[in-house]
Short mmCIF file of C-alpha atoms and ligand atoms in Angstrom, two decimals:
data_model
loop_
_atom_site.label_atom_id
_atom_site.label_comp_id
_atom_site.label_asym_id
_atom_site.label_seq_id
_atom_site.Cartn_x
_atom_site.Cartn_y
_atom_site.Cartn_z
CA MET J 28 192.87 130.34 61.34
CA PRO J 29 192.59 131.75 57.79
CA ASP J 30 189.59 133.61 56.47
CA PHE J 31 186.89 131.58 54.79
CA THR J 32 187.87 132.44 51.21
CA THR J 33 191.46 131.38 51.79
CA PHE J 34 190.33 128.29 53.63
CA SER J 35 188.02 127.14 50.85
CA SER J 36 190.63 127.75 48.11
CA LEU J 37 193.23 125.78 50.06
CA LEU J 38 190.81 122.98 50.70
CA ARG J 39 189.93 122.73 46.99
CA ILE J 40 193.60 122.73 46.02
CA THR J 41 194.40 119.93 48.46
CA THR J 42 191.62 117.83 46.99
CA LYS J 43 192.53 118.57 43.38
CA TYR J 44 196.23 117.85 43.81
CA GLU J 45 195.77 115.08 46.37
CA MET J 46 197.55 116.54 49.35
CA PRO J 47 196.12 114.54 52.23
CA ALA J 48 198.52 115.93 54.86
CA VAL J 49 197.57 119.52 54.21
CA ARG J 50 193.99 118.58 53.89
CA SER J 51 193.94 116.99 57.31
CA GLN J 52 195.69 120.02 58.74
CA LEU J 53 192.93 122.23 57.37
CA PHE J 54 190.37 119.86 58.71
CA GLU J 55 192.06 119.94 62.10
CA ALA J 56 191.71 123.71 62.16
CA VAL J 57 187.92 123.56 62.00
CA ARG J 58 187.42 120.46 64.08
CA ASP J 59 186.77 122.39 67.30
CA ALA J 60 184.18 124.58 65.67
CA TYR J 61 182.42 121.65 63.98
CA PRO J 62 182.82 119.00 66.69
CA GLU J 63 182.11 115.33 66.13
CA THR J 64 181.28 114.48 69.71
CA PHE J 65 178.90 115.89 72.28
CA GLU J 66 181.89 116.53 74.57
CA GLY J 67 183.27 118.83 71.85
CA LEU J 68 180.10 120.91 71.85
CA VAL J 69 181.28 123.45 74.41
CA PRO J 70 179.04 126.54 74.45
CA SER J 71 181.86 128.92 75.38
CA LYS J 72 183.91 127.89 72.35
CA GLN J 73 183.68 129.53 68.95
CA LEU J 74 181.30 127.21 67.23
CA GLY J 75 180.47 127.13 63.53
CA GLU J 76 181.32 129.83 61.03
CA ARG J 77 182.62 132.30 63.62
CA VAL J 78 185.80 130.29 63.76
CA PHE J 79 187.02 131.86 60.47
CA SER J 80 189.00 135.09 60.70
CA GLY J 81 187.91 138.02 58.55
CA PRO J 82 184.28 138.41 57.48
CA THR J 83 182.07 135.66 58.96
CA PRO J 84 180.75 133.49 56.08
CA HIS J 85 177.08 132.58 55.82
CA PRO J 86 176.53 129.13 57.31
CA ASN J 87 174.94 127.99 53.99
CA GLU J 88 178.26 128.76 52.30
CA VAL J 89 180.21 126.67 54.79
CA LEU J 90 177.68 123.85 54.40
CA ASN J 91 178.03 123.93 50.59
CA LEU J 92 181.84 123.72 50.88
CA PHE J 93 181.80 120.91 53.39
CA VAL J 94 179.36 118.86 51.29
CA GLN J 95 181.37 119.42 48.10
CA GLN J 96 184.64 118.64 49.82
CA LYS J 97 183.21 115.67 51.74
CA LEU J 98 184.18 116.85 55.24
CA THR J 99 181.85 114.14 56.47
CA SER J 100 182.50 114.26 60.17
CA ALA J 101 181.88 118.06 60.26
CA LEU J 102 178.58 117.81 58.36
CA PRO J 103 176.14 117.24 61.24
CA MET J 104 177.26 120.53 62.86
CA ALA J 105 177.47 122.36 59.52
CA TYR J 106 173.87 121.40 58.74
CA TYR J 107 172.79 122.40 62.23
CA MET J 108 174.46 125.80 62.00
CA ALA J 109 172.63 126.54 58.73
CA ALA J 110 169.29 125.09 59.83
CA GLN J 111 169.09 126.73 63.27
CA ARG J 112 168.66 130.18 61.67
CA GLY J 113 165.36 129.14 60.20
CA LEU J 114 163.55 128.84 56.88
CA ASP J 115 164.22 132.39 55.67
CA SER J 116 167.93 131.94 56.09
CA LEU J 117 168.02 128.55 54.38
CA MET J 118 166.01 129.79 51.41
CA ASP J 119 167.31 133.35 51.19
CA GLY J 120 167.35 134.19 47.44
CA ARG J 121 169.42 137.33 47.96
CA LEU J 122 172.51 135.41 48.98
CA PRO J 123 175.44 135.08 46.59
CA ALA J 124 175.54 131.87 44.53
CA SER J 125 178.14 130.30 46.80
CA ALA J 126 175.69 130.51 49.74
CA ARG J 127 172.61 129.29 47.88
CA LEU J 128 171.71 125.70 48.64
CA SER J 129 171.07 123.13 45.94
CA PRO J 130 167.58 121.57 45.97
CA GLU J 131 169.01 118.37 47.49
CA ILE J 132 170.86 120.09 50.34
CA LEU J 133 167.92 122.42 50.96
CA HIS J 134 165.50 119.52 51.18
CA VAL J 135 167.66 117.75 53.73
CA ALA J 136 168.22 120.93 55.79
CA LEU J 137 164.53 121.85 55.83
CA ARG J 138 163.42 118.39 56.80
CA GLY J 139 166.05 118.29 59.55
CA LEU J 140 165.01 121.69 60.83
CA MET J 141 161.37 120.61 61.06
CA THR J 142 162.36 117.49 63.00
CA LEU J 143 164.51 119.46 65.41
CA ARG J 144 161.93 122.19 65.90
CA GLU J 145 159.20 119.69 66.65
CA ALA J 146 161.35 117.84 69.18
CA GLU J 147 162.38 121.11 70.80
CA LEU J 148 158.79 122.33 71.18
CA ASN J 149 157.38 119.01 72.37
CA GLU J 150 160.08 118.17 74.84
CA THR J 151 160.34 121.66 76.28
CA HIS J 152 156.58 121.85 76.64
CA HIS J 153 156.56 118.55 78.41
CA LEU J 154 159.41 119.64 80.66
CA ILE J 155 157.77 122.85 81.80
CA PHE J 156 154.07 122.06 81.69
CA GLY J 157 154.26 118.29 82.23
CA SER J 158 152.86 116.63 85.31
CA LYS J 159 156.30 116.25 86.89
CA ALA J 160 156.63 120.06 87.09
CA SER J 161 154.89 120.44 90.42
CA HIS J 162 155.76 117.19 92.14
CA HIS J 163 159.20 118.09 93.37
CA CYS J 164 158.73 121.69 94.32
CA SER J 165 158.85 122.37 98.05
CA THR J 166 159.18 126.15 97.94
CA PRO J 167 155.95 127.54 99.45
CA SER J 168 155.94 130.73 97.39
CA CYS J 169 156.70 129.06 94.04
CA PRO J 170 153.86 129.16 91.49
CA SER J 171 154.69 125.54 90.50
CA ARG J 172 152.96 124.44 93.69
CA THR J 173 149.56 125.02 92.08
CA PRO J 174 150.30 123.91 88.53
CA THR J 175 146.79 124.59 87.21
CA GLY J 176 146.41 128.13 88.58
CA PRO J 177 146.29 130.99 86.03
CA ALA J 178 149.35 132.73 87.56
CA THR J 179 151.36 129.51 87.24
CA LEU J 180 150.31 128.87 83.69
CA GLU J 181 151.24 132.44 82.80
CA ALA J 182 154.65 132.09 84.49
CA PHE J 183 155.26 128.74 82.73
CA GLN J 184 154.21 130.25 79.39
CA LYS J 185 156.72 133.09 79.82
CA VAL J 186 159.51 130.60 80.47
CA PHE J 187 158.45 128.44 77.55
CA ASP J 188 158.26 131.39 75.11
CA HIS J 189 161.63 132.64 76.28
CA ILE J 190 163.33 129.25 75.87
CA VAL J 191 162.03 128.22 72.48
CA GLY J 192 161.73 131.71 70.97
CA SER J 193 158.68 133.16 69.30
CA SER J 194 156.79 130.95 66.86
CA SER J 195 157.38 133.40 63.98
CA GLN J 196 161.13 132.87 64.13
CA LEU J 197 160.96 129.28 62.83
CA GLY J 198 164.52 128.38 63.67
CA THR J 199 165.69 126.26 66.54
CA LYS J 200 167.75 126.80 69.71
CA VAL J 201 167.70 123.18 70.74
CA LEU J 202 171.50 122.82 71.08
CA GLN J 203 171.96 126.07 72.95
CA VAL J 204 172.14 126.24 76.70
CA PRO J 205 169.03 128.26 77.57
CA GLU J 206 169.06 131.25 79.93
CA PHE J 207 166.30 130.84 82.45
CA TYR J 208 167.35 133.99 84.32
CA GLU J 209 167.31 137.59 83.34
CA ASP J 210 168.95 140.62 84.91
CA CYS J 211 166.33 142.71 86.68
CA GLY J 212 168.33 145.76 87.75
CA GLY J 213 171.30 143.90 89.27
CA ASP J 214 169.12 141.05 90.46
CA LEU J 215 168.98 137.75 88.61
CA GLN J 216 165.41 136.52 88.36
CA CYS J 217 163.76 133.68 86.61
CA VAL J 218 162.09 134.76 83.38
CA GLY J 219 158.87 133.24 84.82
CA PRO J 220 157.81 135.47 87.74
CA GLY J 221 158.20 133.80 91.15
CA ILE J 222 159.50 130.48 89.90
CA CYS J 223 161.96 129.08 92.48
CA GLY J 224 165.55 128.00 91.95
CA ASN J 225 164.76 124.32 92.39
CA CYS J 226 162.32 124.39 89.51
CA VAL J 227 164.76 126.24 87.31
CA GLU J 228 167.43 123.67 88.16
CA ARG J 229 165.10 120.87 87.17
CA TRP J 230 164.40 122.57 83.85
CA GLU J 231 168.06 123.25 83.27
CA SER J 232 168.95 119.62 83.75
CA GLY J 233 166.03 118.58 81.55
CA ARG J 234 167.23 120.84 78.76
CA ALA J 235 170.83 119.56 79.22
CA GLY J 236 169.50 116.05 78.70
CA LEU J 237 167.60 117.15 75.63
CA ARG J 238 170.73 118.77 74.14
CA LYS J 239 172.61 115.48 74.46
CA LYS J 240 169.72 113.40 73.14
CA ILE J 241 169.32 115.69 70.08
CA TRP J 242 173.04 115.79 69.40
CA VAL J 243 173.15 112.05 69.01
CA THR J 244 170.31 112.12 66.46
CA LEU J 245 171.89 114.82 64.22
CA PRO J 246 173.46 112.45 61.64
CA ASP J 247 170.08 110.75 61.27
CA VAL J 248 168.16 114.01 61.24
CA PHE J 249 170.28 115.30 58.37
CA GLY J 250 170.31 112.02 56.43
CA LEU J 251 174.01 111.36 56.94
CA LYS J 252 173.64 107.78 58.03
CA GLY J 253 173.25 104.70 55.89
ZN1 ZN F 324 159.46 125.70 92.45
#
């Protein structure tokens, strides 16, 4: 994999001089990092801009290049990589010109980010605080057994805050696989005190479902359909 500067020069050359074979080779090289399908979205893989060797480019810069060069099938992921870092990153005026977004791209990215953030907050809230939370728990010591108690609400709130990040961050982690456990001195414990493994499993599978659901909507969310 070349560095980003080399990659973008090569890509521009292949477009200018109509070299479709080289162009598809270049495209092939980034396909894994900007997958087209949900199955391609493997968390352990190098996703997004980290795929380039040398200095990691800003995701805005990659997005600009992919839009200009019409790498259409990589665009949903390229938009997501730029948007997930939040408003400040999308609108950062200190970035070099190549990483500053045009008003059109910025508008699409911001609107997409707001949609994703809202879905992430609503669905995660519903998953953790929703009425289904308590119904399946059979662990006597688990706070989920008394879903309206103050200790439970506090434990749920800790999990929620941990999974969606603080409200000041204004990005999104909706396509990441969330960590419900933290290392407490060699012991893995749920980030919500006392929450049992069954409850965590239910939340994990709920978030896995959300990941898939959101992935399918990305082309729509970033105005790439129709
Ligand atoms: Zn439980």
